[in-house]
Coordinates of C-alpha atoms in Angstrom, one line a residue:
M1 CA -31.8 -5.8 3.4
R2 CA -29.4 -8.7 3.0
I3 CA -25.9 -7.7 1.9
G4 CA -23.0 -10.0 1.1
L5 CA -19.5 -8.6 1.9
I6 CA -16.5 -10.3 0.3
G7 CA -13.2 -9.7 2.0
A8 CA -12.6 -9.4 5.8
G9 CA -9.3 -7.5 5.9
R10 CA -8.7 -4.1 7.3
I11 CA -11.1 -2.1 5.1
G12 CA -13.6 -5.0 4.9
T13 CA -13.7 -5.2 8.7
F14 CA -14.4 -1.4 8.8
H15 CA -17.2 -1.7 6.2
A16 CA -18.7 -4.8 7.8
T17 CA -18.9 -2.9 11.1
T18 CA -20.5 0.0 9.5
L19 CA -23.1 -2.1 7.7
S20 CA -23.9 -4.2 10.8
R21 CA -25.0 -0.9 12.5
H22 CA -27.2 0.2 9.6
R23 CA -30.9 0.0 10.4
E24 CA -31.7 -1.5 7.0
V25 CA -29.0 -4.2 7.3
G26 CA -28.3 -5.1 10.9
G27 CA -28.2 -8.9 11.4
S28 CA -28.7 -9.6 7.7
L29 CA -25.1 -9.1 6.8
I30 CA -23.2 -12.1 5.3
V31 CA -19.4 -12.0 5.2
T32 CA -16.8 -14.2 3.5
D33 CA -13.1 -14.3 3.1
A34 CA -10.4 -16.5 1.7
D35 CA -9.4 -16.9 5.4
T36 CA -12.5 -18.6 6.7
A37 CA -11.5 -18.3 10.3
R38 CA -11.1 -14.6 9.9
A39 CA -14.6 -14.3 8.3
Q40 CA -16.1 -16.4 11.1
E41 CA -14.4 -14.3 13.8
L42 CA -15.7 -11.1 12.2
A43 CA -19.2 -12.5 11.8
D44 CA -19.3 -13.7 15.4
R45 CA -18.2 -10.3 16.7
L46 CA -20.8 -8.4 14.6
G47 CA -23.8 -10.7 14.9
A48 CA -23.5 -11.5 11.1
T49 CA -23.4 -14.7 9.2
A50 CA -20.1 -16.2 7.8
A51 CA -20.3 -17.8 4.4
P52 CA -17.9 -20.7 3.6
S53 CA -16.9 -19.2 0.3
V54 CA -17.8 -16.5 -2.3
D55 CA -20.2 -19.0 -4.0
E56 CA -22.6 -18.8 -1.1
I57 CA -22.8 -15.0 -1.4
F58 CA -24.3 -15.5 -4.8
T59 CA -26.6 -18.5 -3.9
W60 CA -28.0 -17.4 -0.5
G61 CA -30.2 -14.7 -2.0
V62 CA -28.5 -11.4 -1.1
D63 CA -29.8 -8.0 -2.3
A64 CA -26.4 -6.5 -2.9
V65 CA -22.7 -7.2 -2.8
V66 CA -19.9 -5.2 -1.2
I67 CA -16.4 -6.1 -2.5
T68 CA -13.4 -5.5 -0.3
A69 CA -11.3 -8.4 -1.4
A70 CA -7.8 -8.3 -2.9
T71 CA -7.6 -5.9 -5.8
S72 CA -6.8 -8.8 -8.2
A73 CA -10.2 -10.2 -7.6
H74 CA -12.3 -7.0 -8.1
A75 CA -13.0 -7.2 -11.8
E76 CA -14.1 -10.9 -11.7
L77 CA -16.3 -10.3 -8.7
I78 CA -17.9 -7.2 -10.3
G79 CA -18.6 -9.2 -13.4
R80 CA -20.1 -12.1 -11.4
A81 CA -22.4 -9.7 -9.5
A82 CA -23.5 -8.0 -12.7
R83 CA -24.3 -11.4 -14.3
S84 CA -26.3 -12.2 -11.1
G85 CA -28.3 -8.9 -11.5
L86 CA -26.9 -7.6 -8.2
P87 CA -26.0 -4.0 -7.3
V88 CA -22.4 -3.8 -6.1
F89 CA -20.2 -1.5 -4.1
C90 CA -16.5 -2.0 -4.8
E91 CA -13.4 -0.5 -3.2
K92 CA -11.2 1.1 -5.7
P93 CA -9.8 0.2 -8.1
I94 CA -12.0 -1.8 -10.5
A95 CA -8.8 -3.3 -11.8
L96 CA -5.1 -2.4 -12.0
D97 CA -5.1 -1.9 -15.8
L98 CA -7.4 -0.3 -18.4
P99 CA -8.3 -3.5 -20.2
G100 CA -9.5 -5.1 -17.0
T101 CA -11.4 -2.0 -16.0
L102 CA -13.1 -1.6 -19.4
A103 CA -14.1 -5.3 -19.4
A104 CA -15.7 -5.1 -16.0
L105 CA -17.6 -1.9 -17.0
A106 CA -18.8 -3.6 -20.1
E107 CA -20.3 -6.4 -18.0
V108 CA -22.1 -3.9 -15.8
D109 CA -23.4 -2.0 -18.8
A110 CA -24.6 -5.2 -20.5
A111 CA -26.4 -6.3 -17.3
G112 CA -27.9 -2.8 -16.6
T113 CA -26.8 -3.2 -12.9
V114 CA -25.4 -0.6 -10.4
L115 CA -21.7 -0.3 -9.7
Q116 CA -20.7 2.2 -7.0
L117 CA -17.0 2.8 -6.5
G118 CA -15.3 3.6 -3.2
F119 CA -13.9 7.1 -3.6
Q120 CA -14.7 8.1 -0.1
R121 CA -13.4 11.6 -0.3
R122 CA -16.6 12.5 -2.2
F123 CA -18.3 12.2 1.1
D124 CA -15.8 14.2 3.2
A125 CA -17.2 17.5 4.6
G126 CA -14.1 19.5 3.6
Y127 CA -14.0 18.3 0.0
T128 CA -17.8 18.8 -0.3
A129 CA -17.5 22.4 0.9
A130 CA -14.6 23.0 -1.5
R131 CA -16.8 21.7 -4.4
E132 CA -19.6 24.0 -3.4
A133 CA -17.2 27.0 -3.1
V134 CA -15.9 26.4 -6.6
R135 CA -19.3 25.8 -8.2
S136 CA -20.8 28.9 -6.5
G137 CA -18.3 31.2 -8.0
R138 CA -16.9 32.2 -4.6
L139 CA -13.3 31.8 -5.7
G140 CA -13.8 33.6 -9.0
R141 CA -11.8 32.1 -11.9
L142 CA -9.9 29.2 -10.5
H143 CA -6.2 29.3 -11.6
T144 CA -4.3 27.0 -9.3
V145 CA -5.0 23.7 -7.4
R146 CA -2.5 21.9 -5.2
A147 CA -3.4 18.4 -4.0
M148 CA -1.4 16.1 -1.8
T149 CA -1.5 12.7 -0.1
S150 CA 1.2 11.7 2.3
D151 CA 1.2 8.4 4.2
Q152 CA 2.9 8.4 7.6
S153 CA 4.6 5.0 6.9
P154 CA 4.9 2.7 3.9
P155 CA 2.7 -0.4 3.3
P156 CA 4.3 -3.8 3.7
A157 CA 6.8 -4.8 1.1
G158 CA 4.6 -7.6 -0.1
Y159 CA 1.8 -5.2 -1.0
L160 CA 3.8 -3.0 -3.3
P161 CA 3.9 -5.3 -6.3
L162 CA 0.2 -5.8 -6.0
S163 CA -0.7 -2.1 -5.5
G164 CA -0.4 -0.8 -9.1
G165 CA 2.1 1.8 -8.0
L166 CA 1.9 5.1 -6.3
Y167 CA -0.2 6.9 -9.0
R168 CA -2.8 4.2 -9.3
D169 CA -3.0 3.2 -5.6
C170 CA -2.6 6.5 -3.8
L171 CA -2.8 9.6 -6.1
I172 CA -5.8 8.2 -7.9
H173 CA -7.9 9.7 -5.0
D174 CA -6.4 13.1 -5.7
F175 CA -7.1 12.8 -9.4
D176 CA -10.7 11.9 -8.6
M177 CA -11.0 14.9 -6.3
L178 CA -9.5 17.2 -8.9
R179 CA -12.3 16.3 -11.3
W180 CA -15.0 16.2 -8.8
V181 CA -14.3 19.4 -7.0
T182 CA -13.5 21.5 -10.1
G183 CA -15.9 20.0 -12.5
R184 CA -13.2 20.1 -15.2
E185 CA -11.3 17.4 -17.0
V186 CA -7.5 16.9 -17.1
V187 CA -6.1 17.3 -20.7
E188 CA -2.4 16.8 -20.1
V189 CA 0.1 15.8 -17.5
Y190 CA 3.8 15.8 -16.7
A191 CA 4.8 13.5 -13.9
T192 CA 8.0 12.3 -12.2
G193 CA 8.9 10.2 -9.2
S194 CA 11.6 9.1 -6.9
D195 CA 12.6 5.7 -5.5
A196 CA 15.4 7.0 -3.3
G197 CA 13.8 5.7 -0.1
P198 CA 13.7 2.1 1.2
A199 CA 15.0 -0.5 -1.3
M200 CA 11.7 -2.3 -1.3
F201 CA 10.3 0.3 -3.7
R202 CA 13.0 -0.2 -6.2
E203 CA 12.6 -4.0 -5.9
A204 CA 8.9 -3.6 -6.7
R205 CA 9.7 -1.1 -9.5
D206 CA 7.6 1.4 -7.7
I207 CA 8.4 4.9 -6.3
D208 CA 8.0 6.2 -2.8
T209 CA 7.4 9.9 -3.8
A210 CA 5.7 11.4 -6.8
A211 CA 4.8 14.8 -8.3
A212 CA 2.6 15.7 -11.3
V213 CA 1.7 18.9 -13.0
L214 CA -1.8 18.7 -14.6
T215 CA -3.5 21.1 -17.0
L216 CA -7.3 21.2 -16.9
D217 CA -9.5 21.8 -19.9
D218 CA -10.1 25.5 -18.9
G219 CA -6.4 26.2 -18.4
T220 CA -6.4 25.8 -14.6
L221 CA -3.0 24.4 -13.5
A222 CA -2.9 21.7 -10.8
T223 CA -0.1 19.9 -8.9
A224 CA -0.5 16.6 -7.2
T225 CA 2.1 15.1 -4.9
A226 CA 2.3 12.0 -2.8
T227 CA 4.8 10.1 -0.6
R228 CA 4.8 6.9 1.4
L229 CA 7.3 8.4 4.0
N230 CA 5.8 11.3 5.8
G231 CA 6.9 10.6 9.4
A232 CA 5.0 13.5 10.9
G233 CA 1.7 11.8 10.2
Y234 CA -1.0 11.2 7.6
D235 CA -1.5 14.4 5.6
V236 CA -4.2 14.9 2.9
R237 CA -4.9 18.4 1.7
M238 CA -6.1 20.3 -1.3
E239 CA -5.6 24.1 -1.9
L240 CA -7.7 26.0 -4.4
A241 CA -6.8 29.5 -5.5
G242 CA -8.9 31.8 -7.6
E243 CA -8.9 35.4 -8.6
L244 CA -11.3 36.3 -5.7
D245 CA -10.5 33.9 -2.9
Q246 CA -8.4 30.9 -1.7
I247 CA -9.4 27.9 0.4
T248 CA -7.9 24.7 1.7
V249 CA -9.2 21.2 2.5
G250 CA -7.6 19.2 5.3
L251 CA -6.2 21.9 7.5
D252 CA -7.2 21.4 11.1
D253 CA -5.7 20.8 14.6
R254 CA -4.7 17.3 13.6
T255 CA -2.9 18.3 10.3
P256 CA 0.7 17.0 10.7
I257 CA 2.6 20.2 9.9
A258 CA 4.4 22.8 11.9
S259 CA 5.0 26.4 11.1
T260 CA 8.4 28.0 11.3
E261 CA 6.9 31.5 11.8
P262 CA 7.2 33.0 15.3
A263 CA 3.5 33.5 15.5
G264 CA 2.5 30.4 13.5
P265 CA 0.3 27.6 14.8
P266 CA 2.0 24.9 16.8
A267 CA 2.4 21.3 15.7
A268 CA -0.6 19.0 16.1
D269 CA -0.8 17.3 19.5
K270 CA -2.4 14.2 17.9
P271 CA -1.7 14.1 14.2
W272 CA -3.7 11.9 11.8
T273 CA -2.1 8.5 11.5
G274 CA -3.9 6.9 8.6
F275 CA -6.8 7.0 6.1
L276 CA -9.3 5.0 8.1
E277 CA -9.0 7.4 11.0
R278 CA -9.0 10.6 8.9
F279 CA -11.9 9.6 6.6
A280 CA -14.0 7.4 9.0
P281 CA -17.1 9.6 8.6
A282 CA -16.7 9.6 4.8
Y283 CA -16.4 5.8 4.6
E284 CA -19.6 5.5 6.7
A285 CA -21.4 8.0 4.5
E286 CA -20.6 6.3 1.3
L287 CA -22.0 3.0 2.5
A288 CA -25.1 4.6 3.7
A289 CA -25.4 6.1 0.3
F290 CA -25.0 2.7 -1.3
V291 CA -27.8 1.3 0.8
D292 CA -30.0 4.2 -0.4
V293 CA -29.0 3.4 -4.0
V294 CA -30.0 -0.2 -3.6
R295 CA -33.3 0.8 -2.1
G296 CA -33.9 3.1 -5.0
E297 CA -33.9 6.2 -2.9
R298 CA -31.0 8.1 -4.6
T299 CA -28.9 8.0 -7.8
N300 CA -25.5 6.4 -7.8
P301 CA -23.0 9.0 -6.4
C302 CA -19.9 7.5 -8.0
D303 CA -20.3 5.0 -10.8
G304 CA -17.6 3.0 -12.5
R305 CA -17.0 5.5 -15.2
E306 CA -15.8 7.9 -12.6
A307 CA -13.2 5.4 -11.5
L308 CA -12.2 4.9 -15.2
H309 CA -11.5 8.6 -15.6
A310 CA -9.3 8.8 -12.5
L311 CA -7.4 5.6 -13.7
R312 CA -6.8 7.2 -17.1
I313 CA -5.1 10.1 -15.4
A314 CA -2.9 7.7 -13.3
E315 CA -2.0 5.8 -16.5
A316 CA -1.0 9.1 -18.1
C317 CA 1.2 9.9 -15.2
E318 CA 2.9 6.5 -15.3
L319 CA 3.5 7.0 -19.0
S320 CA 4.9 10.5 -18.5
R321 CA 7.3 9.3 -15.7
H322 CA 8.6 6.4 -17.8
E323 CA 9.0 8.4 -21.0
R324 CA 10.0 11.7 -19.4
R325 CA 7.5 13.7 -21.4
M326 CA 4.2 15.5 -21.3
V327 CA 1.3 13.1 -22.0
R328 CA -2.1 14.2 -23.3
L329 CA -5.1 12.3 -21.9
A330 CA -6.2 11.7 -25.5
E331 CA -3.4 9.2 -25.8
I332 CA -4.9 7.0 -23.1
P333 CA -7.7 4.6 -24.2
G334 CA -11.1 4.6 -22.6
G335 CA -11.9 8.3 -22.9
R336 CA -15.3 9.7 -23.7
D337 CA -16.5 9.4 -27.3

């Protein structure tokens, strides 16, 4: 199978390495990047082929496209792949706004092609087990969910104006997991945030810490928090409490948290440092799933509409923060008819 990968940055390098090891792809991988030298170096290292530009990806006869380019290019590349009749895997987000997202989805729908979005937590063993526990009834009636994502250190200042903000760039994964694990929809949110950290967040009109209260359509209450400044390490967890039982995702011997109780567990010797390390198996699994989708061996595990629903929650949180009020999801365009 011949796959064209667009974007040889950090996540693109990881995905290219994964695909180069896949038995169905191997030496048939083609990579390209705006930095042609970077693409060539990656191709040489992996035994792949470097394309001079994006144009060659669409003229050299690939079977599918993987998009790991800059976020600003996602929607246009998705549309181009759709018009070429090619299945595409794209890192989140489709676009940083609803109009761009809806336009790209319309192109995919019109072409009848496949778009799989990179919400890798759907392939994480802990989140999968939590989903199964909720769906099996083990927890009884679910009443409370607590989700969190904490980065050990902030991204470069230049990234912030391009990121879409903390809700769209970071918490969107928690919003996706909230829907995927519980099987319920968010109906209203109240969100707030703080930019009291480094000045670069204020300069980018972003926040470094956020919190949201979300109400699900069955009355379950959820909280979602995030920060860019968790010096102890990279911490991603979800706690689910029901009338019969309570479980947690992301609690292991590398969770960067210490107990103050005399008999509590000690601090982690080697805490998680970032998302690529924490979710490496999940990233590999989602690309393996994409290859299976292209081969017609499984259905799409995360289509573009799933990304749209998570983005609508993020948009509602941004609106809530700016207007300091509760926002109903029905106020946000793009919902189900």
